[in-house]
PDB file of N, CA, C and O in Angstrom:
ATOM      1  N   MET A 288       8.169 -10.684  -4.653  1.00 91.00           N
ATOM      2  CA  MET A 288       6.943  -9.991  -4.282  1.00 91.00           C
ATOM      3  C   MET A 288       6.432 -10.583  -2.970  1.00 91.00           C
ATOM      4  O   MET A 288       6.334 -11.785  -2.812  1.00 91.00           O
ATOM      5  N   GLU A 289       6.114  -9.696  -2.044  1.00 92.00           N
ATOM      6  CA  GLU A 289       5.616 -10.104  -0.726  1.00 92.00           C
ATOM      7  C   GLU A 289       4.085 -10.083  -0.728  1.00 92.00           C
ATOM      8  O   GLU A 289       3.465  -9.191  -1.294  1.00 92.00           O
ATOM      9  N   TYR A 290       3.484 -11.069  -0.110  1.00 94.00           N
ATOM     10  CA  TYR A 290       2.030 -11.190  -0.019  1.00 94.00           C
ATOM     11  C   TYR A 290       1.545 -10.495   1.249  1.00 94.00           C
ATOM     12  O   TYR A 290       2.087 -10.711   2.326  1.00 94.00           O
ATOM     13  N   VAL A 291       0.520  -9.653   1.118  1.00 93.00           N
ATOM     14  CA  VAL A 291      -0.057  -8.945   2.267  1.00 93.00           C
ATOM     15  C   VAL A 291      -1.508  -9.392   2.418  1.00 93.00           C
ATOM     16  O   VAL A 291      -2.370  -8.993   1.638  1.00 93.00           O
ATOM     17  N   PRO A 292      -1.797 -10.233   3.410  1.00 92.00           N
ATOM     18  CA  PRO A 292      -3.173 -10.708   3.600  1.00 92.00           C
ATOM     19  C   PRO A 292      -4.055  -9.632   4.217  1.00 92.00           C
ATOM     20  O   PRO A 292      -3.590  -8.834   5.040  1.00 92.00           O
ATOM     21  N   ILE A 293      -5.323  -9.602   3.820  1.00 91.00           N
ATOM     22  CA  ILE A 293      -6.292  -8.690   4.427  1.00 91.00           C
ATOM     23  C   ILE A 293      -7.499  -9.501   4.889  1.00 91.00           C
ATOM     24  O   ILE A 293      -7.821 -10.534   4.311  1.00 91.00           O
ATOM     25  N   ASN A 294      -8.169  -9.011   5.922  1.00 87.00           N
ATOM     26  CA  ASN A 294      -9.325  -9.719   6.474  1.00 87.00           C
ATOM     27  C   ASN A 294     -10.637  -9.251   5.858  1.00 87.00           C
ATOM     28  O   ASN A 294     -11.560 -10.022   5.718  1.00 87.00           O
ATOM     29  N   GLY A 295     -10.731  -7.981   5.532  1.00 88.00           N
ATOM     30  CA  GLY A 295     -11.979  -7.428   5.004  1.00 88.00           C
ATOM     31  C   GLY A 295     -11.958  -7.325   3.492  1.00 88.00           C
ATOM     32  O   GLY A 295     -11.180  -7.980   2.810  1.00 88.00           O
ATOM     33  N   GLU A 296     -12.818  -6.443   2.986  1.00 92.00           N
ATOM     34  CA  GLU A 296     -12.928  -6.245   1.542  1.00 92.00           C
ATOM     35  C   GLU A 296     -11.725  -5.502   0.980  1.00 92.00           C
ATOM     36  O   GLU A 296     -11.294  -5.755  -0.134  1.00 92.00           O
ATOM     37  N   TYR A 297     -11.182  -4.574   1.775  1.00 94.00           N
ATOM     38  CA  TYR A 297     -10.054  -3.777   1.307  1.00 94.00           C
ATOM     39  C   TYR A 297      -9.253  -3.239   2.494  1.00 94.00           C
ATOM     40  O   TYR A 297      -9.691  -3.305   3.638  1.00 94.00           O
ATOM     41  N   ILE A 298      -8.047  -2.702   2.200  1.00 95.00           N
ATOM     42  CA  ILE A 298      -7.273  -1.910   3.153  1.00 95.00           C
ATOM     43  C   ILE A 298      -6.850  -0.649   2.413  1.00 95.00           C
ATOM     44  O   ILE A 298      -6.877  -0.606   1.179  1.00 95.00           O
ATOM     45  N   THR A 299      -6.442   0.362   3.163  1.00 96.00           N
ATOM     46  CA  THR A 299      -5.975   1.582   2.515  1.00 96.00           C
ATOM     47  C   THR A 299      -4.467   1.486   2.258  1.00 96.00           C
ATOM     48  O   THR A 299      -3.767   0.679   2.882  1.00 96.00           O
ATOM     49  N   LEU A 300      -4.003   2.338   1.375  1.00 97.00           N
ATOM     50  CA  LEU A 300      -2.576   2.363   1.068  1.00 97.00           C
ATOM     51  C   LEU A 300      -1.774   2.693   2.325  1.00 97.00           C
ATOM     52  O   LEU A 300      -0.723   2.093   2.564  1.00 97.00           O
ATOM     53  N   GLY A 301      -2.259   3.607   3.148  1.00 96.00           N
ATOM     54  CA  GLY A 301      -1.577   3.941   4.400  1.00 96.00           C
ATOM     55  C   GLY A 301      -1.445   2.739   5.316  1.00 96.00           C
ATOM     56  O   GLY A 301      -0.410   2.527   5.943  1.00 96.00           O
ATOM     57  N   GLN A 302      -2.502   1.926   5.398  1.00 95.00           N
ATOM     58  CA  GLN A 302      -2.457   0.715   6.226  1.00 95.00           C
ATOM     59  C   GLN A 302      -1.441  -0.279   5.677  1.00 95.00           C
ATOM     60  O   GLN A 302      -0.698  -0.906   6.434  1.00 95.00           O
ATOM     61  N   LEU A 303      -1.405  -0.424   4.354  1.00 96.00           N
ATOM     62  CA  LEU A 303      -0.439  -1.347   3.746  1.00 96.00           C
ATOM     63  C   LEU A 303       0.984  -0.896   4.049  1.00 96.00           C
ATOM     64  O   LEU A 303       1.838  -1.714   4.380  1.00 96.00           O
ATOM     65  N   LEU A 304       1.253   0.392   3.948  1.00 97.00           N
ATOM     66  CA  LEU A 304       2.601   0.900   4.219  1.00 97.00           C
ATOM     67  C   LEU A 304       3.016   0.596   5.657  1.00 97.00           C
ATOM     68  O   LEU A 304       4.167   0.263   5.915  1.00 97.00           O
ATOM     69  N   LYS A 305       2.077   0.676   6.574  1.00 96.00           N
ATOM     70  CA  LYS A 305       2.374   0.371   7.978  1.00 96.00           C
ATOM     71  C   LYS A 305       2.572  -1.132   8.183  1.00 96.00           C
ATOM     72  O   LYS A 305       3.511  -1.564   8.851  1.00 96.00           O
ATOM     73  N   LEU A 306       1.708  -1.950   7.585  1.00 94.00           N
ATOM     74  CA  LEU A 306       1.815  -3.413   7.719  1.00 94.00           C
ATOM     75  C   LEU A 306       3.125  -3.953   7.154  1.00 94.00           C
ATOM     76  O   LEU A 306       3.640  -4.961   7.635  1.00 94.00           O
ATOM     77  N   THR A 307       3.650  -3.302   6.122  1.00 95.00           N
ATOM     78  CA  THR A 307       4.866  -3.774   5.463  1.00 95.00           C
ATOM     79  C   THR A 307       6.122  -3.095   6.001  1.00 95.00           C
ATOM     80  O   THR A 307       7.202  -3.262   5.440  1.00 95.00           O
ATOM     81  N   ASP A 308       5.971  -2.342   7.085  1.00 94.00           N
ATOM     82  CA  ASP A 308       7.092  -1.657   7.745  1.00 94.00           C
ATOM     83  C   ASP A 308       7.793  -0.621   6.866  1.00 94.00           C
ATOM     84  O   ASP A 308       8.966  -0.312   7.093  1.00 94.00           O
ATOM     85  N   CYS A 309       7.081  -0.086   5.882  1.00 96.00           N
ATOM     86  CA  CYS A 309       7.627   1.029   5.104  1.00 96.00           C
ATOM     87  C   CYS A 309       7.591   2.287   5.965  1.00 96.00           C
ATOM     88  O   CYS A 309       8.454   3.161   5.837  1.00 96.00           O
ATOM     89  N   ILE A 310       6.576   2.391   6.826  1.00 96.00           N
ATOM     90  CA  ILE A 310       6.457   3.476   7.793  1.00 96.00           C
ATOM     91  C   ILE A 310       6.156   2.853   9.150  1.00 96.00           C
ATOM     92  O   ILE A 310       5.663   1.726   9.218  1.00 96.00           O
ATOM     93  N   SER A 311       6.438   3.595  10.232  1.00 94.00           N
ATOM     94  CA  SER A 311       6.187   3.018  11.555  1.00 94.00           C
ATOM     95  C   SER A 311       4.873   3.490  12.171  1.00 94.00           C
ATOM     96  O   SER A 311       4.325   2.817  13.036  1.00 94.00           O
ATOM     97  N   THR A 312       4.360   4.655  11.724  1.00 91.00           N
ATOM     98  CA  THR A 312       3.074   5.133  12.233  1.00 91.00           C
ATOM     99  C   THR A 312       2.221   5.616  11.068  1.00 91.00           C
ATOM    100  O   THR A 312       2.740   6.017  10.023  1.00 91.00           O
ATOM    101  N   GLY A 313       0.917   5.599  11.259  1.00 89.00           N
ATOM    102  CA  GLY A 313       0.006   6.051  10.213  1.00 89.00           C
ATOM    103  C   GLY A 313       0.198   7.511   9.839  1.00 89.00           C
ATOM    104  O   GLY A 313      -0.035   7.913   8.710  1.00 89.00           O
ATOM    105  N   GLY A 314       0.645   8.326  10.807  1.00 91.00           N
ATOM    106  CA  GLY A 314       0.873   9.738  10.548  1.00 91.00           C
ATOM    107  C   GLY A 314       2.004  10.013   9.572  1.00 91.00           C
ATOM    108  O   GLY A 314       2.123  11.114   9.040  1.00 91.00           O
ATOM    109  N   GLN A 315       2.833   9.028   9.326  1.00 94.00           N
ATOM    110  CA  GLN A 315       3.954   9.193   8.391  1.00 94.00           C
ATOM    111  C   GLN A 315       3.551   8.942   6.943  1.00 94.00           C
ATOM    112  O   GLN A 315       4.330   9.205   6.030  1.00 94.00           O
ATOM    113  N   ALA A 316       2.342   8.459   6.716  1.00 94.00           N
ATOM    114  CA  ALA A 316       1.931   8.061   5.364  1.00 94.00           C
ATOM    115  C   ALA A 316       1.947   9.222   4.375  1.00 94.00           C
ATOM    116  O   ALA A 316       2.495   9.100   3.275  1.00 94.00           O
ATOM    117  N   LYS A 317       1.341  10.327   4.737  1.00 94.00           N
ATOM    118  CA  LYS A 317       1.241  11.451   3.800  1.00 94.00           C
ATOM    119  C   LYS A 317       2.623  11.990   3.395  1.00 94.00           C
ATOM    120  O   LYS A 317       2.914  12.099   2.198  1.00 94.00           O
ATOM    121  N   PRO A 318       3.513  12.318   4.355  1.00 95.00           N
ATOM    122  CA  PRO A 318       4.837  12.781   3.938  1.00 95.00           C
ATOM    123  C   PRO A 318       5.629  11.714   3.170  1.00 95.00           C
ATOM    124  O   PRO A 318       6.367  12.030   2.232  1.00 95.00           O
ATOM    125  N   PHE A 319       5.470  10.451   3.569  1.00 96.00           N
ATOM    126  CA  PHE A 319       6.158   9.356   2.877  1.00 96.00           C
ATOM    127  C   PHE A 319       5.751   9.315   1.409  1.00 96.00           C
ATOM    128  O   PHE A 319       6.600   9.209   0.517  1.00 96.00           O
ATOM    129  N   LEU A 320       4.442   9.431   1.149  1.00 96.00           N
ATOM    130  CA  LEU A 320       3.943   9.366  -0.232  1.00 96.00           C
ATOM    131  C   LEU A 320       4.349  10.582  -1.049  1.00 96.00           C
ATOM    132  O   LEU A 320       4.376  10.515  -2.283  1.00 96.00           O
ATOM    133  N   GLN A 321       4.694  11.689  -0.410  1.00 96.00           N
ATOM    134  CA  GLN A 321       5.175  12.868  -1.124  1.00 96.00           C
ATOM    135  C   GLN A 321       6.640  12.721  -1.523  1.00 96.00           C
ATOM    136  O   GLN A 321       7.087  13.348  -2.470  1.00 96.00           O
ATOM    137  N   GLN A 322       7.376  11.869  -0.804  1.00 96.00           N
ATOM    138  CA  GLN A 322       8.813  11.729  -1.035  1.00 96.00           C
ATOM    139  C   GLN A 322       9.209  10.472  -1.802  1.00 96.00           C
ATOM    140  O   GLN A 322      10.243  10.459  -2.462  1.00 96.00           O
ATOM    141  N   VAL A 323       8.412   9.418  -1.704  1.00 96.00           N
ATOM    142  CA  VAL A 323       8.778   8.117  -2.285  1.00 96.00           C
ATOM    143  C   VAL A 323       7.796   7.752  -3.399  1.00 96.00           C
ATOM    144  O   VAL A 323       6.592   7.944  -3.262  1.00 96.00           O
ATOM    145  N   LYS A 324       8.332   7.226  -4.501  1.00 97.00           N
ATOM    146  CA  LYS A 324       7.473   6.811  -5.614  1.00 97.00           C
ATOM    147  C   LYS A 324       6.744   5.520  -5.255  1.00 97.00           C
ATOM    148  O   LYS A 324       7.363   4.529  -4.886  1.00 97.00           O
ATOM    149  N   VAL A 325       5.411   5.566  -5.357  1.00 97.00           N
ATOM    150  CA  VAL A 325       4.580   4.403  -5.068  1.00 97.00           C
ATOM    151  C   VAL A 325       3.649   4.191  -6.263  1.00 97.00           C
ATOM    152  O   VAL A 325       3.007   5.131  -6.730  1.00 97.00           O
ATOM    153  N   LYS A 326       3.588   2.957  -6.746  1.00 97.00           N
ATOM    154  CA  LYS A 326       2.691   2.613  -7.846  1.00 97.00           C
ATOM    155  C   LYS A 326       1.693   1.566  -7.380  1.00 97.00           C
ATOM    156  O   LYS A 326       2.056   0.631  -6.670  1.00 97.00           O
ATOM    157  N   VAL A 327       0.438   1.746  -7.790  1.00 98.00           N
ATOM    158  CA  VAL A 327      -0.600   0.757  -7.537  1.00 98.00           C
ATOM    159  C   VAL A 327      -1.051   0.255  -8.898  1.00 98.00           C
ATOM    160  O   VAL A 327      -1.515   1.034  -9.730  1.00 98.00           O
ATOM    161  N   ASN A 328      -0.870  -1.030  -9.136  1.00 97.00           N
ATOM    162  CA  ASN A 328      -1.200  -1.646 -10.427  1.00 97.00           C
ATOM    163  C   ASN A 328      -0.561  -0.889 -11.590  1.00 97.00           C
ATOM    164  O   ASN A 328      -1.168  -0.675 -12.631  1.00 97.00           O
ATOM    165  N   GLY A 329       0.696  -0.456 -11.386  1.00 96.00           N
ATOM    166  CA  GLY A 329       1.462   0.189 -12.442  1.00 96.00           C
ATOM    167  C   GLY A 329       1.245   1.680 -12.602  1.00 96.00           C
ATOM    168  O   GLY A 329       1.893   2.311 -13.422  1.00 96.00           O
ATOM    169  N   GLU A 330       0.362   2.289 -11.812  1.00 97.00           N
ATOM    170  CA  GLU A 330       0.088   3.723 -11.919  1.00 97.00           C
ATOM    171  C   GLU A 330       0.529   4.443 -10.650  1.00 97.00           C
ATOM    172  O   GLU A 330       0.300   3.960  -9.549  1.00 97.00           O
ATOM    173  N   MET A 331       1.149   5.611 -10.824  1.00 97.00           N
ATOM    174  CA  MET A 331       1.613   6.396  -9.683  1.00 97.00           C
ATOM    175  C   MET A 331       0.440   6.718  -8.747  1.00 97.00           C
ATOM    176  O   MET A 331      -0.657   7.005  -9.205  1.00 97.00           O
ATOM    177  N   GLU A 332       0.710   6.657  -7.439  1.00 97.00           N
ATOM    178  CA  GLU A 332      -0.338   6.918  -6.450  1.00 97.00           C
ATOM    179  C   GLU A 332       0.253   7.694  -5.278  1.00 97.00           C
ATOM    180  O   GLU A 332       1.345   7.373  -4.819  1.00 97.00           O
ATOM    181  N   ASN A 333      -0.459   8.730  -4.807  1.00 95.00           N
ATOM    182  CA  ASN A 333       0.015   9.486  -3.654  1.00 95.00           C
ATOM    183  C   ASN A 333      -1.075   9.724  -2.612  1.00 95.00           C
ATOM    184  O   ASN A 333      -0.905  10.518  -1.710  1.00 95.00           O
ATOM    185  N   ARG A 334      -2.194   9.001  -2.723  1.00 95.00           N
ATOM    186  CA  ARG A 334      -3.294   9.138  -1.763  1.00 95.00           C
ATOM    187  C   ARG A 334      -3.201   8.031  -0.721  1.00 95.00           C
ATOM    188  O   ARG A 334      -3.331   6.856  -1.046  1.00 95.00           O
ATOM    189  N   ARG A 335      -3.025   8.413   0.540  1.00 95.00           N
ATOM    190  CA  ARG A 335      -2.904   7.400   1.598  1.00 95.00           C
ATOM    191  C   ARG A 335      -4.198   6.647   1.816  1.00 95.00           C
ATOM    192  O   ARG A 335      -4.197   5.524   2.297  1.00 95.00           O
ATOM    193  N   GLY A 336      -5.315   7.219   1.427  1.00 96.00           N
ATOM    194  CA  GLY A 336      -6.619   6.587   1.594  1.00 96.00           C
ATOM    195  C   GLY A 336      -7.039   5.718   0.429  1.00 96.00           C
ATOM    196  O   GLY A 336      -8.146   5.167   0.435  1.00 96.00           O
ATOM    197  N   ARG A 337      -6.172   5.546  -0.564  1.00 97.00           N
ATOM    198  CA  ARG A 337      -6.500   4.716  -1.728  1.00 97.00           C
ATOM    199  C   ARG A 337      -6.856   3.312  -1.263  1.00 97.00           C
ATOM    200  O   ARG A 337      -6.103   2.674  -0.531  1.00 97.00           O
ATOM    201  N   LYS A 338      -8.013   2.831  -1.683  1.00 97.00           N
ATOM    202  CA  LYS A 338      -8.461   1.497  -1.285  1.00 97.00           C
ATOM    203  C   LYS A 338      -7.768   0.441  -2.130  1.00 97.00           C
ATOM    204  O   LYS A 338      -7.730   0.543  -3.356  1.00 97.00           O
ATOM    205  N   LEU A 339      -7.251  -0.569  -1.465  1.00 97.00           N
ATOM    206  CA  LEU A 339      -6.565  -1.674  -2.131  1.00 97.00           C
ATOM    207  C   LEU A 339      -7.387  -2.940  -1.936  1.00 97.00           C
ATOM    208  O   LEU A 339      -7.752  -3.280  -0.813  1.00 97.00           O
ATOM    209  N   TYR A 340      -7.660  -3.615  -3.034  1.00 96.00           N
ATOM    210  CA  TYR A 340      -8.496  -4.812  -3.019  1.00 96.00           C
ATOM    211  C   TYR A 340      -7.670  -6.049  -3.353  1.00 96.00           C
ATOM    212  O   TYR A 340      -6.526  -5.954  -3.790  1.00 96.00           O
ATOM    213  N   ASP A 341      -8.271  -7.209  -3.170  1.00 95.00           N
ATOM    214  CA  ASP A 341      -7.652  -8.491  -3.477  1.00 95.00           C
ATOM    215  C   ASP A 341      -7.073  -8.473  -4.892  1.00 95.00           C
ATOM    216  O   ASP A 341      -7.764  -8.127  -5.842  1.00 95.00           O
ATOM    217  N   GLY A 342      -5.799  -8.790  -5.013  1.00 95.00           N
ATOM    218  CA  GLY A 342      -5.143  -8.853  -6.313  1.00 95.00           C
ATOM    219  C   GLY A 342      -4.376  -7.603  -6.697  1.00 95.00           C
ATOM    220  O   GLY A 342      -3.596  -7.621  -7.654  1.00 95.00           O
ATOM    221  N   ASP A 343      -4.569  -6.499  -5.983  1.00 97.00           N
ATOM    222  CA  ASP A 343      -3.827  -5.274  -6.295  1.00 97.00           C
ATOM    223  C   ASP A 343      -2.348  -5.475  -5.993  1.00 97.00           C
ATOM    224  O   ASP A 343      -1.970  -6.145  -5.035  1.00 97.00           O
ATOM    225  N   VAL A 344      -1.500  -4.854  -6.821  1.00 97.00           N
ATOM    226  CA  VAL A 344      -0.054  -4.924  -6.636  1.00 97.00           C
ATOM    227  C   VAL A 344       0.463  -3.515  -6.368  1.00 97.00           C
ATOM    228  O   VAL A 344       0.175  -2.589  -7.125  1.00 97.00           O
ATOM    229  N   VAL A 345       1.218  -3.374  -5.285  1.00 97.00           N
ATOM    230  CA  VAL A 345       1.772  -2.086  -4.890  1.00 97.00           C
ATOM    231  C   VAL A 345       3.289  -2.174  -4.955  1.00 97.00           C
ATOM    232  O   VAL A 345       3.890  -3.082  -4.381  1.00 97.00           O
ATOM    233  N   GLU A 346       3.901  -1.222  -5.667  1.00 98.00           N
ATOM    234  CA  GLU A 346       5.356  -1.153  -5.774  1.00 98.00           C
ATOM    235  C   GLU A 346       5.810   0.086  -5.020  1.00 98.00           C
ATOM    236  O   GLU A 346       5.361   1.191  -5.322  1.00 98.00           O
ATOM    237  N   VAL A 347       6.695  -0.095  -4.047  1.00 97.00           N
ATOM    238  CA  VAL A 347       7.207   1.008  -3.243  1.00 97.00           C
ATOM    239  C   VAL A 347       8.706   1.105  -3.489  1.00 97.00           C
ATOM    240  O   VAL A 347       9.448   0.173  -3.180  1.00 97.00           O
ATOM    241  N   GLU A 348       9.128   2.230  -4.052  1.00 96.00           N
ATOM    242  CA  GLU A 348      10.535   2.421  -4.389  1.00 96.00           C
ATOM    243  C   GLU A 348      11.414   2.248  -3.148  1.00 96.00           C
ATOM    244  O   GLU A 348      11.172   2.876  -2.113  1.00 96.00           O
ATOM    245  N   GLY A 349      12.393   1.369  -3.231  1.00 96.00           N
ATOM    246  CA  GLY A 349      13.310   1.126  -2.135  1.00 96.00           C
ATOM    247  C   GLY A 349      12.823   0.083  -1.134  1.00 96.00           C
ATOM    248  O   GLY A 349      13.575  -0.306  -0.241  1.00 96.00           O
ATOM    249  N   PHE A 350      11.573  -0.376  -1.266  1.00 96.00           N
ATOM    250  CA  PHE A 350      11.022  -1.354  -0.322  1.00 96.00           C
ATOM    251  C   PHE A 350      10.538  -2.628  -0.998  1.00 96.00           C
ATOM    252  O   PHE A 350      10.375  -3.652  -0.349  1.00 96.00           O
ATOM    253  N   GLY A 351      10.246  -2.581  -2.287  1.00 96.00           N
ATOM    254  CA  GLY A 351       9.818  -3.766  -2.999  1.00 96.00           C
ATOM    255  C   GLY A 351       8.368  -3.728  -3.453  1.00 96.00           C
ATOM    256  O   GLY A 351       7.712  -2.696  -3.431  1.00 96.00           O
ATOM    257  N   SER A 352       7.882  -4.913  -3.852  1.00 97.00           N
ATOM    258  CA  SER A 352       6.521  -5.062  -4.364  1.00 97.00           C
ATOM    259  C   SER A 352       5.693  -5.904  -3.399  1.00 97.00           C
ATOM    260  O   SER A 352       6.196  -6.848  -2.801  1.00 97.00           O
ATOM    261  N   PHE A 353       4.402  -5.563  -3.339  1.00 96.00           N
ATOM    262  CA  PHE A 353       3.500  -6.227  -2.417  1.00 96.00           C
ATOM    263  C   PHE A 353       2.197  -6.555  -3.145  1.00 96.00           C
ATOM    264  O   PHE A 353       1.687  -5.722  -3.886  1.00 96.00           O
ATOM    265  N   LYS A 354       1.671  -7.761  -2.927  1.00 96.00           N
ATOM    266  CA  LYS A 354       0.395  -8.161  -3.515  1.00 96.00           C
ATOM    267  C   LYS A 354      -0.626  -8.330  -2.398  1.00 96.00           C
ATOM    268  O   LYS A 354      -0.393  -9.031  -1.432  1.00 96.00           O
ATOM    269  N   VAL A 355      -1.752  -7.657  -2.571  1.00 96.00           N
ATOM    270  CA  VAL A 355      -2.823  -7.684  -1.575  1.00 96.00           C
ATOM    271  C   VAL A 355      -3.707  -8.895  -1.830  1.00 96.00           C
ATOM    272  O   VAL A 355      -4.046  -9.197  -2.976  1.00 96.00           O
ATOM    273  N   GLY A 356      -4.118  -9.577  -0.758  1.00 92.00           N
ATOM    274  CA  GLY A 356      -4.990 -10.732  -0.923  1.00 92.00           C
ATOM    275  C   GLY A 356      -5.832 -10.975   0.314  1.00 92.00           C
ATOM    276  O   GLY A 356      -5.439 -10.646   1.421  1.00 92.00           O
ATOM    277  N   THR A 357      -7.011 -11.539   0.098  1.00 75.00           N
ATOM    278  CA  THR A 357      -7.873 -11.878   1.230  1.00 75.00           C
ATOM    279  C   THR A 357      -7.487 -13.231   1.779  1.00 75.00           C
ATOM    280  O   THR A 357      -6.987 -14.098   1.063  1.00 75.00           O
ATOM    281  N   LEU A 358      -7.741 -13.403   3.066  1.00 66.00           N
ATOM    282  CA  LEU A 358      -7.454 -14.690   3.690  1.00 66.00           C
ATOM    283  C   LEU A 358      -8.522 -15.692   3.293  1.00 66.00           C
ATOM    284  O   LEU A 358      -9.687 -15.343   3.202  1.00 66.00           O
ATOM    285  N   PRO A 359      -8.124 -16.942   3.060  1.00 60.00           N
ATOM    286  CA  PRO A 359      -9.113 -17.954   2.659  1.00 60.00           C
ATOM    287  C   PRO A 359     -10.094 -18.296   3.768  1.00 60.00           C
ATOM    288  O   PRO A 359      -9.874 -18.067   4.903  1.00 60.00           O
TER     289      PRO A 359
END
């Protein structure tokens, strides 16, 4: 599982996909989520604007798992 640090209270799922190199531009988020299975905390998710908070776990089929966390 890869750790994804965040500076604020949350990031969106689209931002996480870009930070983890699952997509190269933000505009690819919507089509990507229509084609690839993505789970947030074990539940299927297809909204690029889904807010991810400290401790959330995102599983992206073919790319791995990511844990969101705030910087100390």
